Coordinates of C-alpha atoms in Angstrom, one line a residue:
L1 CA 0.0 0.0 0.0
H2 CA 1.2 3.5 -0.9
E3 CA -0.8 6.1 0.9
E4 CA -0.3 9.8 1.1
P5 CA -0.8 11.7 4.4
V6 CA -4.0 13.7 4.7
V7 CA -4.9 16.2 7.3
G8 CA -8.4 17.7 7.9
L9 CA -9.4 20.3 10.5
S10 CA -12.7 22.0 11.3
V11 CA -12.5 24.9 13.6
R12 CA -15.0 27.4 14.9
M13 CA -14.6 30.5 17.1
V14 CA -17.4 31.1 19.6
R15 CA -17.9 34.3 21.5
A16 CA -17.9 33.6 25.2
C17 CA -20.4 36.3 26.2
D18 CA -23.3 34.9 24.1
G19 CA -22.3 31.6 22.5
R20 CA -22.5 33.1 19.0
V21 CA -20.3 31.4 16.3
V22 CA -18.3 34.3 14.9
W23 CA -16.0 32.4 12.6
A24 CA -15.8 28.8 11.3
S25 CA -13.7 27.0 8.7
S26 CA -12.8 23.6 7.4
Q27 CA -9.5 22.9 5.6
S28 CA -7.8 19.8 4.4
E29 CA -4.5 19.1 2.8
G30 CA -2.8 16.0 1.5
G31 CA 0.4 14.9 -0.2
R32 CA 1.2 17.4 -3.0
S33 CA 2.8 15.6 -5.8
F34 CA 3.4 12.1 -7.2
L35 CA 7.2 12.3 -7.2
H36 CA 7.6 14.0 -3.8
R37 CA 5.7 12.7 -0.8
D38 CA 5.0 15.2 1.9
S39 CA 5.1 14.2 5.5
L40 CA 2.1 14.3 7.8
N41 CA 3.8 17.2 9.6
Q42 CA 4.1 19.2 6.4
A43 CA 0.5 18.6 5.5
A44 CA -0.6 19.6 9.0
Q45 CA 1.5 22.8 8.9
R46 CA -0.1 23.8 5.6
T47 CA -3.5 23.2 6.9
V48 CA -3.0 25.2 10.1
G49 CA -1.4 28.0 8.0
N50 CA -4.4 28.1 5.7
L51 CA -6.7 28.4 8.7
A52 CA -4.6 31.1 10.3
A53 CA -4.6 33.1 7.0
E54 CA -8.3 32.9 6.8
L55 CA -8.8 33.9 10.4
L56 CA -6.7 37.0 9.9
Q57 CA -9.1 38.1 7.1
M58 CA -12.1 38.0 9.4
D59 CA -14.0 41.1 10.6
R60 CA -12.7 41.6 14.1
G61 CA -15.7 43.8 15.0
V62 CA -17.8 40.6 15.5
L63 CA -15.5 39.6 18.4
H64 CA -16.9 42.4 20.7
C65 CA -20.1 41.8 22.7
A66 CA -22.5 44.7 22.9
A67 CA -22.4 46.2 26.3
A68 CA -25.6 45.3 28.2
S69 CA -27.5 48.4 29.3
S70 CA -29.1 48.4 32.7
V71 CA -31.9 50.9 32.4
G72 CA -34.7 50.1 34.8
G73 CA -33.2 46.6 35.4
T74 CA -33.5 45.4 31.8
S75 CA -30.8 44.5 29.5
S76 CA -30.7 44.8 25.7
A77 CA -31.8 42.0 23.5
P78 CA -29.0 39.6 22.4
E79 CA -27.7 40.0 18.9
Q80 CA -28.8 37.7 16.1
P81 CA -26.4 34.9 15.2
A82 CA -24.1 35.8 12.4
E83 CA -23.6 33.8 9.3
T84 CA -20.4 31.8 9.5
E85 CA -17.6 32.0 7.0
G86 CA -16.5 28.7 5.6
G87 CA -13.6 27.3 3.7
N88 CA -13.0 24.3 1.6

């Protein structure tokens, strides 16, 4: 048997204050060429690198929770869940 290494990761970032998923992605990588076989470590590094690059592109404004106002003992309504961004 001749098998190429394959790595797959699914990640999501959840805001702690309200449980809203603010970012999600799935990536996978495998051996790159017929003549040169990548190691599992190389495939894993590429996969994590792709996830990190995608994470850096996200809108960081969604990370902040709206401050709850305490007027008359009531707080503001929670935000609606955001659409998640996905990858491959």
